[in-house]
Amino acid sequence: MIYFIDDFLPSYILDETIKDLSSQDYKVFKTPDESFYYQIPTKSFINYVVNKLEEIENNKIINILSAFRLSNEEISNNWKIHSDLIIEGQKPDRALVLYISPRKINKLHGTALWEHKTYGKLLPDTVTNEEFDRMILKESENLDMWTLNSVIGYEQNRAISYPANYFHSKYPNKSWKSGREVFVMFYKTK
């Protein structure tokens, strides 16, 4: 199930988060094929998100990994269509994207859900690490391998939760000059 909730954070937490993000530089995490720009959230922020998700989903939530991410016209400006099958050596049940920065583009943008020509909407658990790596390196930027299924529109303070093995990306592949700031979290449910 995919769901989204508007006004996810109380305004005082959203305002404080925006202030904190603007007062610090984003760190860079480099992988062989991409660089991620991130900031680590505070424990209180993570606790708020986890408690809210537990209330919404009526399940115990275990955070595997969470961070604030930045993309703009120059950084993280690729499609990078992928599935979050393995995070930190674990298989998350769900992923969360929370839009933090104000909306700066009037045309359609947000989180895209895709269908792969071979696998469909989601990456099966049986896919090997080698096949996963091959897809990321060879197919994540090749739009001929994908069909756009839907886009969940970007609105500041909107949270989107979806199964972690769904194929997704930001939409479109470029953000605005000041940057698209989001909070991402990969989690398990009990």
XYZ file of C-alpha atoms in Angstrom:
190
model
C 0.000 0.000 0.000
C 1.141 3.524 -0.809
C -0.142 6.410 1.269
C 0.638 10.052 1.832
C -0.175 12.489 4.615
C -0.104 16.264 4.305
C 0.976 18.463 7.245
C 2.929 15.539 8.664
C 5.019 17.678 11.027
C 3.643 20.354 13.342
C 4.669 23.768 12.000
C 7.103 24.420 14.876
C 9.044 21.198 14.090
C 9.044 21.947 10.347
C 10.291 25.513 10.963
C 12.987 24.315 13.378
C 14.088 21.631 10.895
C 14.390 24.111 8.021
C 16.417 26.432 10.272
C 18.714 23.567 11.347
C 19.241 22.402 7.751
C 20.153 25.889 6.567
C 22.672 26.383 9.387
C 24.744 23.316 8.451
C 26.504 22.093 5.338
C 25.435 18.890 3.661
C 27.980 16.085 3.847
C 28.870 14.006 0.794
C 28.701 10.212 0.723
C 30.311 8.821 -2.434
C 29.444 5.510 -4.029
C 31.011 4.118 -7.215
C 28.245 5.615 -9.364
C 26.823 8.554 -7.387
C 27.327 11.057 -4.578
C 24.632 11.585 -1.953
C 24.317 14.903 -0.107
C 22.959 14.351 3.386
C 22.562 15.586 6.935
C 21.895 13.394 9.953
C 18.598 14.073 11.753
C 18.454 14.576 15.496
C 17.257 11.740 17.696
C 14.230 13.798 18.695
C 13.270 14.287 15.027
C 13.608 10.555 14.316
C 11.613 9.726 17.450
C 8.830 12.073 16.375
C 8.640 10.473 12.909
C 8.767 6.921 14.288
C 6.043 7.640 16.874
C 3.822 9.263 14.243
C 4.283 6.323 11.846
C 3.513 3.854 14.636
C 0.271 5.709 15.293
C -0.654 5.866 11.595
C 0.281 2.282 10.740
C -0.736 0.766 14.080
C 2.562 -1.151 14.088
C 5.894 -0.998 15.872
C 8.419 0.777 13.616
C 12.138 0.016 13.519
C 14.230 2.675 11.796
C 17.006 1.121 9.689
C 18.420 4.308 8.197
C 17.241 7.894 7.922
C 18.722 11.152 6.656
C 17.946 14.505 5.128
C 18.862 14.543 1.429
C 19.524 17.399 -0.965
C 19.258 17.604 -4.735
C 19.392 20.670 -6.938
C 20.262 21.665 -10.512
C 23.873 20.528 -10.098
C 23.906 17.685 -7.562
C 21.890 14.470 -7.527
C 20.354 15.505 -10.846
C 19.953 12.050 -12.359
C 16.956 9.699 -12.545
C 18.467 6.890 -10.477
C 15.337 4.722 -10.748
C 15.783 2.013 -8.150
C 14.317 -0.170 -5.439
C 15.483 -0.109 -1.811
C 15.699 -3.859 -1.409
C 18.719 -3.823 0.918
C 19.658 -0.962 3.255
C 22.482 -1.309 5.772
C 22.470 -5.081 5.174
C 18.760 -5.334 6.045
C 15.557 -5.610 4.042
C 13.282 -2.717 4.940
C 9.537 -3.189 4.665
C 8.822 0.415 3.789
C 10.395 3.695 2.739
C 9.280 7.182 3.732
C 9.914 10.457 1.902
C 8.987 13.679 3.691
C 9.202 16.877 1.625
C 10.878 19.559 3.749
C 11.733 22.543 1.537
C 9.039 24.768 0.019
C 7.752 23.935 -3.436
C 9.669 25.921 -6.088
C 8.444 24.334 -9.350
C 4.889 24.807 -10.597
C 4.938 21.876 -13.007
C 4.541 18.262 -11.916
C 7.291 17.056 -9.604
C 7.566 14.755 -6.631
C 8.184 11.038 -6.219
C 7.736 8.834 -9.296
C 6.744 5.180 -9.212
C 7.952 3.145 -12.190
C 7.443 -0.226 -13.850
C 10.484 -2.101 -15.102
C 10.176 -3.848 -18.485
C 11.140 -7.201 -16.920
C 10.220 -7.026 -13.232
C 7.138 -4.808 -13.165
C 6.412 -2.477 -10.209
C 8.681 -4.082 -7.652
C 11.962 -5.865 -7.354
C 11.422 -9.482 -6.276
C 13.174 -10.717 -3.129
C 14.794 -13.443 -5.242
C 16.910 -10.998 -7.265
C 20.609 -11.498 -6.613
C 22.912 -8.723 -5.421
C 24.712 -8.976 -8.767
C 21.484 -8.423 -10.716
C 20.541 -5.533 -8.444
C 23.949 -3.911 -8.999
C 23.667 -4.484 -12.754
C 20.259 -2.784 -12.858
C 21.521 0.234 -10.906
C 24.610 0.631 -13.082
C 23.057 -0.165 -16.481
C 19.333 0.601 -16.299
C 18.583 3.222 -13.635
C 19.141 6.052 -16.176
C 17.824 4.208 -19.257
C 14.202 5.382 -19.579
C 13.617 2.814 -22.354
C 13.617 0.165 -19.592
C 10.894 1.907 -17.585
C 7.288 3.022 -17.793
C 6.198 5.871 -15.546
C 3.323 4.582 -13.438
C 2.452 7.618 -11.290
C 3.870 10.683 -9.573
C 2.966 11.663 -6.023
C 3.140 15.438 -6.115
C 5.578 17.502 -4.098
C 4.029 19.632 -1.368
C 6.008 20.918 1.568
C 5.420 18.791 4.692
C 3.851 15.895 2.747
C 5.008 12.427 3.831
C 4.821 9.471 1.441
C 5.206 5.869 2.558
C 5.497 2.944 0.149
C 6.867 -0.608 0.069
C 10.670 -0.374 -0.082
C 10.922 -2.798 -3.003
C 8.836 -0.556 -5.319
C 10.769 1.072 -8.150
C 10.893 4.838 -7.666
C 12.839 8.052 -8.222
C 12.455 11.765 -7.775
C 10.478 13.392 -10.580
C 11.687 15.005 -12.677
C 15.370 14.167 -12.445
C 16.356 17.797 -11.764
C 15.399 20.010 -8.851
C 15.376 23.769 -8.390
C 18.395 26.009 -7.777
C 18.056 26.355 -3.977
C 17.503 22.627 -3.657
C 14.891 20.001 -2.947
C 15.347 18.948 0.668
C 13.667 15.766 1.834
C 13.821 13.452 4.805
C 14.084 9.777 3.870
C 13.671 6.811 6.158
C 13.833 3.062 5.565
C 12.065 1.015 8.187
C 10.695 -2.331 9.271
C 7.304 -2.945 10.823
C 6.478 -5.530 13.485
